[in-house]
Amino acid sequence: MNDVHIYEHDQDGLLYDPRARAAMGRFAEGEADLPAFEAAAALRTAYHAVERMRAHGSEGRGVSAGALDVLIRLSATERGISIGDLARAAGVSSRNVTGLVDTLERDGLARRVPDPKDRRSVLAEITPAGRAWVEAFRKPSQLAMRAMFRGFSPEDVLTFRDLCLRLAANQQRLADHLRQTGSSRP
Amino acid sequence: MNDVHIYEHDQDGLLYDPRARAAMGRFAEGEADLPAFEAAAALRTAYHAVERMRAHGSEGRGVSAGALDVLIRLSATERGISIGDLARAAGVSSRNVTGLVDTLERDGLARRVPDPKDRRSVLAEITPAGRAWVEAFRKPSQLAMRAMFRGFSPEDVLTFRDLCLRLAANQQRLADHLRQTGSSRP
DNA sequence: GTTAATTATGAATGACGTACATATTTACGA
DNA sequence: TCGTAAATATGTACGTCATTCATAATTAAC
């Protein structure tokens, strides 16, 4: 991969991406909106960074990002979780979760069991092999996390989480609003 | 889509995702590492939120996230940008950019011109139709950005950008280090 | 007890991103 | 200067993520 990001420090000492600023500068047009565009671009960059990290960490272990997300949720419970609940928790379509559980099942890390309470529903359940996988993944994952957040104060980490979720909540609100006014789908 | 995120407020007043915390809690094992895992999960959520937003904004316009990124960079310059430079600026593989430029070219929003200085290189250049597209996209995009960052103070936006880029820089450093020590590829 | 909503999944689609191989061209060093 | 190494874009192949639409099975509602 050819990836040579060079960031610089603002007069405030805050990091920014000169190339992104140059690209967005003309587009944002008003100086007032430029920081938001820069922040959105930075979010995209950061996401790819952790994805690359995660891909490296689970390299050769054959579990991808989405599947890992499901597996960790499964590892937190004794009884299984239904496909629909997993989808709602992760914020993706249930069809997507079906596929992720497929791959986990193919790898022997999870299994499907019928829901005794609802015969339409299927519970995904972690297997002993899945628990072993999670256990083996835990330590390197912790180390990777610490490396990723090196230089972050505890408050920085909490602030980062808060800002991310506020973004997500805004989008959520907006999508609900658009759905009600029926701007996109009547 | 079935997506009902419910976040709650910490005792500090900061947002967190109870489901993510429950899932990560057992995995992180040490209380010290839990916030980092929560932050990483929140980043993933936020990324999906803006992607969904972007998808809605450019709905029916036939330009996807990656292609939009390239197009905006092209719109910021008079002369073209080489595939390799675009790849380095966006932090993705050059092969990927080749595909993105393919779709932009197919839609008539960009074109390829030979680089007069280097006959191996190909410059991607925005077309008048591409400029018109960007122009039409500008206004709704600004509105969407403002909606996404509603409730953010100017400092919040800058802080968010800084934290994202610090994450990316850490990953960059880490990847370089791993490449040198040859842990993954000798 | 018939109709409507929910649940998971099959089928099809598309975007994203990677690795590997290759042809062309440039750069460099003996 | 000649020959080897590096860079550039792209063809081929692959895998993942995520979506929509349709469908069968089951539950809920009236």
Short mmCIF file of C-alpha atoms (C1' of nucleotides) in Angstrom, two decimals:
data_model
loop_
_atom_site.label_atom_id
_atom_site.label_comp_id
_atom_site.label_asym_id
_atom_site.label_seq_id
_atom_site.Cartn_x
_atom_site.Cartn_y
_atom_site.Cartn_z
CA MET A 1 0.00 0.00 0.00
CA ASN A 2 1.16 3.45 -0.84
CA ASP A 3 0.01 5.58 2.02
CA VAL A 4 2.04 8.49 3.20
CA HIS A 5 -0.20 10.76 5.17
CA ILE A 6 1.40 13.95 6.26
CA TYR A 7 -0.51 16.01 8.75
CA GLU A 8 0.39 19.38 10.14
CA HIS A 9 -0.41 21.38 13.21
CA ASP A 10 -2.75 24.32 13.26
CA GLN A 11 -1.89 27.49 15.12
CA ASP A 12 -3.95 25.94 17.91
CA GLY A 13 -1.70 22.92 17.89
CA LEU A 14 -4.45 20.75 16.44
CA LEU A 15 -3.76 18.32 13.64
CA TYR A 16 -5.15 18.90 10.18
CA ASP A 17 -4.65 17.45 6.72
CA PRO A 18 -3.31 20.10 4.33
CA ARG A 19 -4.38 18.15 1.27
CA ALA A 20 -7.91 17.71 2.54
CA ARG A 21 -8.09 21.38 3.43
CA ALA A 22 -6.93 22.39 0.00
CA ALA A 23 -9.48 20.10 -1.64
CA MET A 24 -12.36 21.12 0.60
CA GLY A 25 -11.50 24.79 0.75
CA ARG A 26 -13.01 25.61 -2.59
CA PHE A 27 -15.94 23.30 -2.08
CA ALA A 28 -16.98 24.54 1.34
CA GLU A 29 -16.97 28.07 -0.05
CA GLY A 30 -17.78 29.72 3.24
CA GLU A 31 -15.07 29.62 5.83
CA ALA A 32 -17.74 28.78 8.34
CA ASP A 33 -18.42 25.35 6.86
CA LEU A 34 -14.87 24.30 6.12
CA PRO A 35 -14.12 22.81 9.56
CA ALA A 36 -17.12 20.53 9.34
CA PHE A 37 -16.02 19.20 5.97
CA GLU A 38 -12.51 18.71 7.27
CA ALA A 39 -13.86 16.88 10.27
CA ALA A 40 -15.96 14.59 8.11
CA ALA A 41 -12.95 13.79 5.96
CA ALA A 42 -10.88 13.13 9.06
CA LEU A 43 -13.56 10.76 10.32
CA ARG A 44 -13.33 8.80 7.11
CA THR A 45 -9.56 8.65 7.43
CA ALA A 46 -9.73 7.51 11.03
CA TYR A 47 -12.25 4.83 10.21
CA HIS A 48 -10.02 3.40 7.52
CA ALA A 49 -7.12 3.52 9.92
CA VAL A 50 -8.81 1.38 12.55
CA GLU A 51 -10.19 -0.93 9.89
CA ARG A 52 -6.70 -1.47 8.58
CA MET A 53 -5.54 -2.07 12.11
CA ARG A 54 -8.29 -4.58 12.71
CA ALA A 55 -7.57 -6.32 9.44
CA HIS A 56 -3.95 -6.65 10.42
CA GLY A 57 -4.83 -7.90 13.88
CA SER A 58 -7.14 -10.66 12.72
CA GLU A 59 -4.93 -11.47 9.76
CA GLY A 60 -4.82 -15.14 9.09
CA ARG A 61 -7.59 -15.71 11.56
CA GLY A 62 -10.27 -15.45 8.94
CA VAL A 63 -12.72 -13.17 10.68
CA SER A 64 -13.68 -9.89 9.09
CA ALA A 65 -14.78 -6.65 10.70
CA GLY A 66 -18.50 -7.20 10.55
CA ALA A 67 -18.24 -10.81 11.66
CA LEU A 68 -15.99 -9.81 14.51
CA ASP A 69 -18.54 -7.30 15.68
CA VAL A 70 -21.19 -10.01 15.79
CA LEU A 71 -18.89 -12.53 17.44
CA ILE A 72 -17.98 -10.17 20.26
CA ARG A 73 -21.62 -9.45 20.94
CA LEU A 74 -22.32 -13.16 21.04
CA SER A 75 -19.43 -13.72 23.40
CA ALA A 76 -21.03 -11.37 25.92
CA THR A 77 -24.10 -13.54 26.50
CA GLU A 78 -24.81 -17.08 27.58
CA ARG A 79 -27.91 -17.66 25.53
CA GLY A 80 -27.99 -16.69 21.88
CA ILE A 81 -29.14 -13.48 20.23
CA SER A 82 -31.63 -13.35 17.40
CA ILE A 83 -30.60 -12.13 13.98
CA GLY A 84 -32.94 -9.18 14.22
CA ASP A 85 -31.60 -8.09 17.58
CA LEU A 86 -28.06 -8.29 16.29
CA ALA A 87 -29.01 -6.17 13.30
CA ARG A 88 -30.67 -3.54 15.45
CA ALA A 89 -27.74 -3.44 17.85
CA ALA A 90 -25.22 -3.02 15.07
CA GLY A 91 -27.37 -0.68 13.01
CA VAL A 92 -27.27 -2.70 9.82
CA SER A 93 -29.85 -4.65 7.84
CA SER A 94 -30.89 -8.04 9.10
CA ARG A 95 -29.98 -9.54 5.76
CA ASN A 96 -26.46 -8.44 6.33
CA VAL A 97 -26.33 -10.10 9.72
CA THR A 98 -27.63 -13.30 8.19
CA GLY A 99 -24.59 -13.33 5.93
CA LEU A 100 -22.20 -12.59 8.76
CA VAL A 101 -23.62 -15.40 10.84
CA ASP A 102 -23.28 -17.63 7.78
CA THR A 103 -19.55 -17.07 7.65
CA LEU A 104 -19.16 -17.48 11.40
CA GLU A 105 -21.09 -20.73 11.20
CA ARG A 106 -19.00 -21.94 8.29
CA ASP A 107 -15.88 -21.29 10.38
CA GLY A 108 -17.36 -23.11 13.34
CA LEU A 109 -17.29 -20.06 15.59
CA ALA A 110 -21.05 -19.75 15.95
CA ARG A 111 -24.12 -21.87 15.42
CA ARG A 112 -27.80 -21.35 14.88
CA VAL A 113 -30.33 -22.67 17.34
CA PRO A 114 -34.09 -22.37 17.13
CA ASP A 115 -35.70 -19.84 19.40
CA PRO A 116 -37.96 -21.77 21.81
CA LYS A 117 -40.18 -18.75 22.25
CA ASP A 118 -40.66 -17.86 18.59
CA ARG A 119 -40.38 -20.44 15.88
CA ARG A 120 -39.81 -17.81 13.21
CA SER A 121 -36.76 -16.58 15.00
CA VAL A 122 -33.25 -18.02 14.95
CA LEU A 123 -30.78 -17.48 17.73
CA ALA A 124 -27.11 -17.15 16.93
CA GLU A 125 -24.94 -18.66 19.62
CA ILE A 126 -21.20 -18.71 20.10
CA THR A 127 -19.48 -22.10 20.09
CA PRO A 128 -16.62 -23.24 22.33
CA ALA A 129 -14.33 -22.73 19.35
CA GLY A 130 -15.73 -19.23 19.05
CA ARG A 131 -15.00 -18.55 22.70
CA ALA A 132 -11.48 -19.83 22.25
CA TRP A 133 -11.05 -17.59 19.24
CA VAL A 134 -12.24 -14.56 21.16
CA GLU A 135 -9.97 -15.48 24.03
CA ALA A 136 -6.95 -15.71 21.75
CA PHE A 137 -7.90 -12.44 20.09
CA ARG A 138 -8.31 -10.56 23.31
CA LYS A 139 -4.71 -9.87 24.22
CA PRO A 140 -3.35 -8.69 20.86
CA SER A 141 -6.50 -6.67 20.47
CA GLN A 142 -5.90 -4.86 23.72
CA LEU A 143 -2.34 -4.09 22.72
CA ALA A 144 -3.49 -2.78 19.36
CA MET A 145 -6.08 -0.58 21.01
CA ARG A 146 -3.54 0.89 23.35
CA ALA A 147 -1.24 1.60 20.44
CA MET A 148 -4.01 3.24 18.47
CA PHE A 149 -4.93 5.53 21.35
CA ARG A 150 -1.37 6.32 22.33
CA GLY A 151 -1.12 9.93 23.39
CA PHE A 152 -4.81 10.15 24.20
CA SER A 153 -5.65 11.21 27.73
CA PRO A 154 -8.55 9.35 29.36
CA GLU A 155 -10.66 12.44 28.79
CA ASP A 156 -9.68 12.48 25.12
CA VAL A 157 -11.00 8.97 24.69
CA LEU A 158 -14.29 9.78 26.39
CA THR A 159 -14.64 12.99 24.43
CA PHE A 160 -13.99 11.16 21.21
CA ARG A 161 -16.69 8.62 21.96
CA ASP A 162 -19.12 11.37 22.88
CA LEU A 163 -18.49 13.32 19.68
CA CYS A 164 -18.85 10.23 17.51
CA LEU A 165 -22.15 9.29 19.07
CA ARG A 166 -23.46 12.82 18.85
CA LEU A 167 -22.79 12.67 15.13
CA ALA A 168 -24.59 9.36 14.90
CA ALA A 169 -27.51 10.67 16.94
CA ASN A 170 -27.83 13.70 14.69
CA GLN A 171 -27.95 11.50 11.64
CA GLN A 172 -30.50 9.28 13.30
CA ARG A 173 -32.71 12.24 14.11
CA LEU A 174 -32.32 13.58 10.63
CA ALA A 175 -33.17 10.28 8.98
CA ASP A 176 -36.26 9.95 11.14
CA HIS A 177 -37.31 13.44 10.22
CA LEU A 178 -36.81 12.81 6.53
CA ARG A 179 -38.73 9.59 6.77
CA GLN A 180 -41.67 11.36 8.38
CA THR A 181 -41.79 14.25 5.94
CA GLY A 182 -41.38 11.64 3.23
CA SER A 183 -38.75 13.52 1.28
CA SER A 184 -37.11 10.41 -0.04
CA ARG A 185 -39.68 7.66 0.18
CA PRO A 186 -43.39 8.50 0.16
CA MET B 1 -33.77 -0.36 7.54
CA ASN B 2 -34.28 -1.35 11.12
CA ASP B 3 -32.02 0.93 13.06
CA VAL B 4 -33.05 2.15 16.47
CA HIS B 5 -29.95 3.33 18.24
CA ILE B 6 -30.54 4.38 21.78
CA TYR B 7 -27.70 6.15 23.51
CA GLU B 8 -27.52 7.25 27.08
CA HIS B 9 -25.64 9.80 29.08
CA ASP B 10 -22.79 8.99 31.38
CA GLN B 11 -22.51 10.54 34.79
CA ASP B 12 -20.23 13.04 33.04
CA GLY B 13 -23.01 13.87 30.63
CA LEU B 14 -21.16 12.16 27.79
CA LEU B 15 -22.99 9.92 25.38
CA TYR B 16 -22.38 6.20 25.35
CA ASP B 17 -23.97 3.13 23.77
CA PRO B 18 -25.23 0.75 26.46
CA ARG B 19 -25.35 -2.20 24.10
CA ALA B 20 -21.80 -1.64 22.93
CA ARG B 21 -20.64 -1.29 26.51
CA ALA B 22 -22.33 -4.51 27.51
CA ALA B 23 -20.80 -6.35 24.58
CA MET B 24 -17.31 -4.93 25.06
CA GLY B 25 -17.31 -5.06 28.82
CA ARG B 26 -16.49 -8.72 29.02
CA PHE B 27 -14.07 -8.54 26.13
CA ALA B 28 -12.02 -5.59 27.34
CA GLU B 29 -11.62 -7.38 30.65
CA GLY B 30 -9.72 -4.56 32.28
CA GLU B 31 -11.72 -1.47 33.05
CA ALA B 32 -8.78 0.51 31.79
CA ASP B 33 -9.19 -0.66 28.21
CA LEU B 34 -12.96 -0.49 27.96
CA PRO B 35 -13.17 3.19 26.97
CA ALA B 36 -10.85 2.66 24.03
CA PHE B 37 -12.98 -0.21 22.74
CA GLU B 38 -16.09 1.85 23.18
CA ALA B 39 -14.49 4.72 21.34
CA ALA B 40 -13.48 2.48 18.45
CA ALA B 41 -17.02 1.13 18.21
CA ALA B 42 -18.39 4.67 18.30
CA LEU B 43 -16.07 5.62 15.48
CA ARG B 44 -17.45 2.82 13.40
CA THR B 45 -20.98 3.96 14.16
CA ALA B 46 -20.22 7.56 13.30
CA TYR B 47 -18.59 6.58 10.05
CA HIS B 48 -21.64 4.63 9.00
CA ALA B 49 -23.82 7.57 9.98
CA VAL B 50 -22.05 10.02 7.70
CA GLU B 51 -21.86 7.45 4.94
CA ARG B 52 -25.60 6.98 5.14
CA MET B 53 -25.99 10.73 5.10
CA ARG B 54 -23.79 11.06 2.07
CA ALA B 55 -25.61 8.27 0.30
CA HIS B 56 -28.88 10.04 0.92
CA GLY B 57 -27.50 13.36 -0.25
CA SER B 58 -26.16 12.09 -3.54
CA GLU B 59 -29.12 9.81 -4.06
CA GLY B 60 -30.06 9.50 -7.67
CA ARG B 61 -26.96 11.38 -8.71
CA GLY B 62 -24.99 8.23 -9.24
CA VAL B 63 -21.78 9.11 -7.44
CA SER B 64 -20.60 6.96 -4.58
CA ALA B 65 -18.52 7.87 -1.56
CA GLY B 66 -15.12 7.03 -2.93
CA ALA B 67 -15.82 8.59 -6.30
CA LEU B 68 -17.12 11.73 -4.62
CA ASP B 69 -13.91 12.02 -2.65
CA VAL B 70 -11.90 11.89 -5.85
CA LEU B 71 -14.20 14.29 -7.68
CA ILE B 72 -13.94 16.93 -4.99
CA ARG B 73 -10.19 16.72 -5.01
CA LEU B 74 -10.23 17.14 -8.78
CA SER B 75 -12.55 20.11 -8.52
CA ALA B 76 -9.98 21.93 -6.40
CA THR B 77 -7.33 22.10 -9.12
CA GLU B 78 -7.10 23.42 -12.65
CA ARG B 79 -4.73 20.84 -14.02
CA GLY B 80 -5.31 17.18 -13.37
CA ILE B 81 -4.01 14.94 -10.62
CA SER B 82 -2.25 11.65 -11.23
CA ILE B 83 -3.80 8.40 -10.10
CA GLY B 84 -0.95 7.79 -7.71
CA ASP B 85 -1.23 11.20 -6.10
CA LEU B 86 -4.94 10.71 -5.64
CA ALA B 87 -4.30 7.36 -4.02
CA ARG B 88 -1.73 8.77 -1.64
CA ALA B 89 -3.95 11.70 -0.74
CA ALA B 90 -6.92 9.49 0.00
CA GLY B 91 -4.89 6.75 1.66
CA VAL B 92 -6.11 3.92 -0.54
CA SER B 93 -4.48 1.70 -3.12
CA SER B 94 -3.84 3.10 -6.56
CA ARG B 95 -5.77 0.24 -8.06
CA ASN B 96 -8.78 1.41 -6.18
CA VAL B 97 -8.45 4.93 -7.53
CA THR B 98 -8.17 3.54 -11.04
CA GLY B 99 -11.60 2.00 -10.57
CA LEU B 100 -13.08 5.16 -9.11
CA VAL B 101 -11.79 7.23 -12.00
CA ASP B 102 -13.25 4.60 -14.32
CA THR B 103 -16.72 5.20 -12.98
CA LEU B 104 -16.30 8.99 -13.02
CA GLU B 105 -15.15 8.78 -16.62
CA ARG B 106 -18.05 6.54 -17.54
CA ASP B 107 -20.41 9.14 -16.08
CA GLY B 108 -18.67 11.93 -17.94
CA LEU B 109 -17.62 13.76 -14.79
CA ALA B 110 -13.89 13.27 -15.28
CA ARG B 111 -11.52 12.37 -18.07
CA ARG B 112 -8.01 10.99 -18.39
CA VAL B 113 -5.28 13.00 -20.05
CA PRO B 114 -1.66 11.95 -20.55
CA ASP B 115 0.87 13.53 -18.26
CA PRO B 116 3.22 15.60 -20.44
CA LYS B 117 6.02 15.23 -17.92
CA ASP B 118 5.84 11.48 -17.40
CA ARG B 119 4.50 9.18 -20.03
CA ARG B 120 3.83 6.42 -17.53
CA SER B 121 1.50 8.65 -15.59
CA VAL B 122 -2.12 9.50 -16.29
CA LEU B 123 -3.76 12.65 -15.04
CA ALA B 124 -7.39 12.61 -14.00
CA GLU B 125 -9.13 15.86 -14.80
CA ILE B 126 -12.59 17.15 -14.00
CA THR B 127 -14.89 17.91 -16.93
CA PRO B 128 -17.33 20.83 -17.23
CA ALA B 129 -20.10 18.37 -16.45
CA GLY B 130 -18.14 17.35 -13.37
CA ARG B 131 -17.86 20.96 -12.27
CA ALA B 132 -21.57 21.43 -12.77
CA TRP B 133 -22.24 18.33 -10.71
CA VAL B 134 -20.05 19.57 -7.88
CA GLU B 135 -21.72 22.95 -8.05
CA ALA B 136 -25.17 21.40 -7.76
CA PHE B 137 -23.99 19.20 -4.92
CA ARG B 138 -22.47 22.02 -2.94
CA LYS B 139 -25.53 23.58 -1.39
CA PRO B 140 -27.37 20.48 -0.15
CA SER B 141 -24.05 19.17 1.05
CA GLN B 142 -23.48 22.24 3.20
CA LEU B 143 -26.93 21.90 4.68
CA ALA B 144 -26.36 18.26 5.44
CA MET B 145 -23.04 19.02 7.11
CA ARG B 146 -24.59 21.66 9.29
CA ALA B 147 -27.30 19.23 10.29
CA MET B 148 -24.79 16.53 11.10
CA PHE B 149 -22.76 18.82 13.32
CA ARG B 150 -25.73 20.43 14.99
CA GLY B 151 -24.96 21.03 18.64
CA PHE B 152 -21.21 21.01 18.05
CA SER B 153 -19.36 24.11 19.14
CA PRO B 154 -16.60 25.30 16.78
CA GLU B 155 -14.10 23.91 19.25
CA ASP B 156 -15.88 20.57 19.23
CA VAL B 157 -15.47 20.32 15.48
CA LEU B 158 -11.78 21.14 15.62
CA THR B 159 -11.23 18.76 18.49
CA PHE B 160 -13.00 16.01 16.62
CA ARG B 161 -10.81 16.53 13.58
CA ASP B 162 -7.71 16.51 15.75
CA LEU B 163 -8.63 13.30 17.53
CA CYS B 164 -9.47 11.53 14.28
CA LEU B 165 -6.17 12.47 12.70
CA ARG B 166 -4.23 11.51 15.79
CA LEU B 167 -5.77 8.06 15.51
CA ALA B 168 -4.82 7.89 11.87
CA ALA B 169 -1.29 9.07 12.61
CA ASN B 170 -0.90 6.42 15.29
CA GLN B 171 -1.98 3.72 12.88
CA GLN B 172 0.39 5.08 10.28
CA ARG B 173 3.30 4.99 12.68
CA LEU B 174 2.36 1.52 13.81
CA ALA B 175 2.09 0.18 10.29
CA ASP B 176 5.47 1.63 9.42
CA HIS B 177 6.97 0.06 12.48
CA LEU B 178 5.45 -3.33 11.71
CA ARG B 179 6.64 -3.09 8.14
CA GLN B 180 10.18 -2.41 9.29
CA THR B 181 10.32 -5.17 11.85
CA GLY B 182 8.72 -7.35 9.21
CA SER B 183 6.18 -8.93 11.49
CA SER B 184 3.69 -9.54 8.73
CA ARG B 185 5.70 -9.47 5.53
CA PRO B 186 9.41 -10.31 5.54
"C1'" DG C 1 -60.40 -17.55 11.41
"C1'" DT C 2 -58.93 -14.62 8.07
"C1'" DT C 3 -55.81 -10.91 7.47
"C1'" DA C 4 -51.79 -8.39 8.59
"C1'" DA C 5 -47.24 -7.93 10.51
"C1'" DT C 6 -42.77 -10.07 11.74
"C1'" DT C 7 -38.72 -13.06 10.94
"C1'" DA C 8 -35.10 -15.03 8.46
"C1'" DT C 9 -33.30 -15.99 4.16
"C1'" DG C 10 -32.67 -16.68 -1.19
"C1'" DA C 11 -31.43 -14.08 -5.33
"C1'" DA C 12 -29.36 -10.30 -7.46
"C1'" DT C 13 -26.73 -6.13 -7.39
"C1'" DG C 14 -23.16 -2.77 -6.59
"C1'" DA C 15 -19.40 -0.36 -4.24
"C1'" DC C 16 -15.17 -0.77 -1.88
"C1'" DG C 17 -10.73 -2.42 -1.30
"C1'" DT C 18 -6.94 -5.71 -1.63
"C1'" DA C 19 -3.18 -8.72 -3.80
"C1'" DC C 20 -0.75 -10.30 -7.67
"C1'" DA C 21 0.88 -9.96 -12.32
"C1'" DT C 22 2.17 -7.20 -16.39
"C1'" DA C 23 3.43 -3.71 -19.86
"C1'" DT C 24 5.30 0.70 -20.30
"C1'" DT C 25 8.29 4.12 -18.99
"C1'" DT C 26 11.66 6.45 -16.14
"C1'" DA C 27 15.74 6.57 -13.02
"C1'" DC C 28 20.01 5.08 -11.62
"C1'" DG C 29 24.55 2.95 -11.41
"C1'" DA C 30 28.46 0.43 -13.11
"C1'" DT D 1 25.73 3.77 -22.38
"C1'" DC D 2 23.70 -0.13 -21.31
"C1'" DG D 3 21.34 -2.84 -18.22
"C1'" DT D 4 18.94 -3.34 -14.06
"C1'" DA D 5 15.89 -1.53 -10.73
"C1'" DA D 6 11.96 1.27 -9.53
"C1'" DA D 7 7.61 3.50 -10.54
"C1'" DT D 8 3.06 3.89 -12.87
"C1'" DA D 9 -1.35 2.46 -14.25
"C1'" DT D 10 -4.19 -1.23 -15.10
"C1'" DG D 11 -5.97 -6.27 -16.07
"C1'" DT D 12 -7.51 -10.20 -13.46
"C1'" DA D 13 -9.35 -12.35 -9.51
"C1'" DC D 14 -11.15 -12.31 -4.99
"C1'" DG D 15 -13.54 -11.23 -0.66
"C1'" DT D 16 -16.37 -8.25 2.35
"C1'" DC D 17 -19.98 -5.09 3.28
"C1'" DA D 18 -24.45 -3.68 2.61
"C1'" DT D 19 -28.47 -2.97 0.05
"C1'" DT D 20 -33.26 -4.14 -2.25
"C1'" DC D 21 -36.88 -7.17 -3.51
"C1'" DA D 22 -39.25 -11.43 -3.09
"C1'" DT D 23 -40.74 -15.49 -0.40
"C1'" DA D 24 -41.89 -18.99 3.03
"C1'" DA D 25 -42.85 -19.70 7.78
"C1'" DT D 26 -44.78 -18.13 11.83
"C1'" DT D 27 -47.05 -15.09 15.06
"C1'" DA D 28 -50.24 -11.35 16.23
"C1'" DA D 29 -54.47 -8.77 15.63
"C1'" DC D 30 -59.08 -7.99 14.94
#
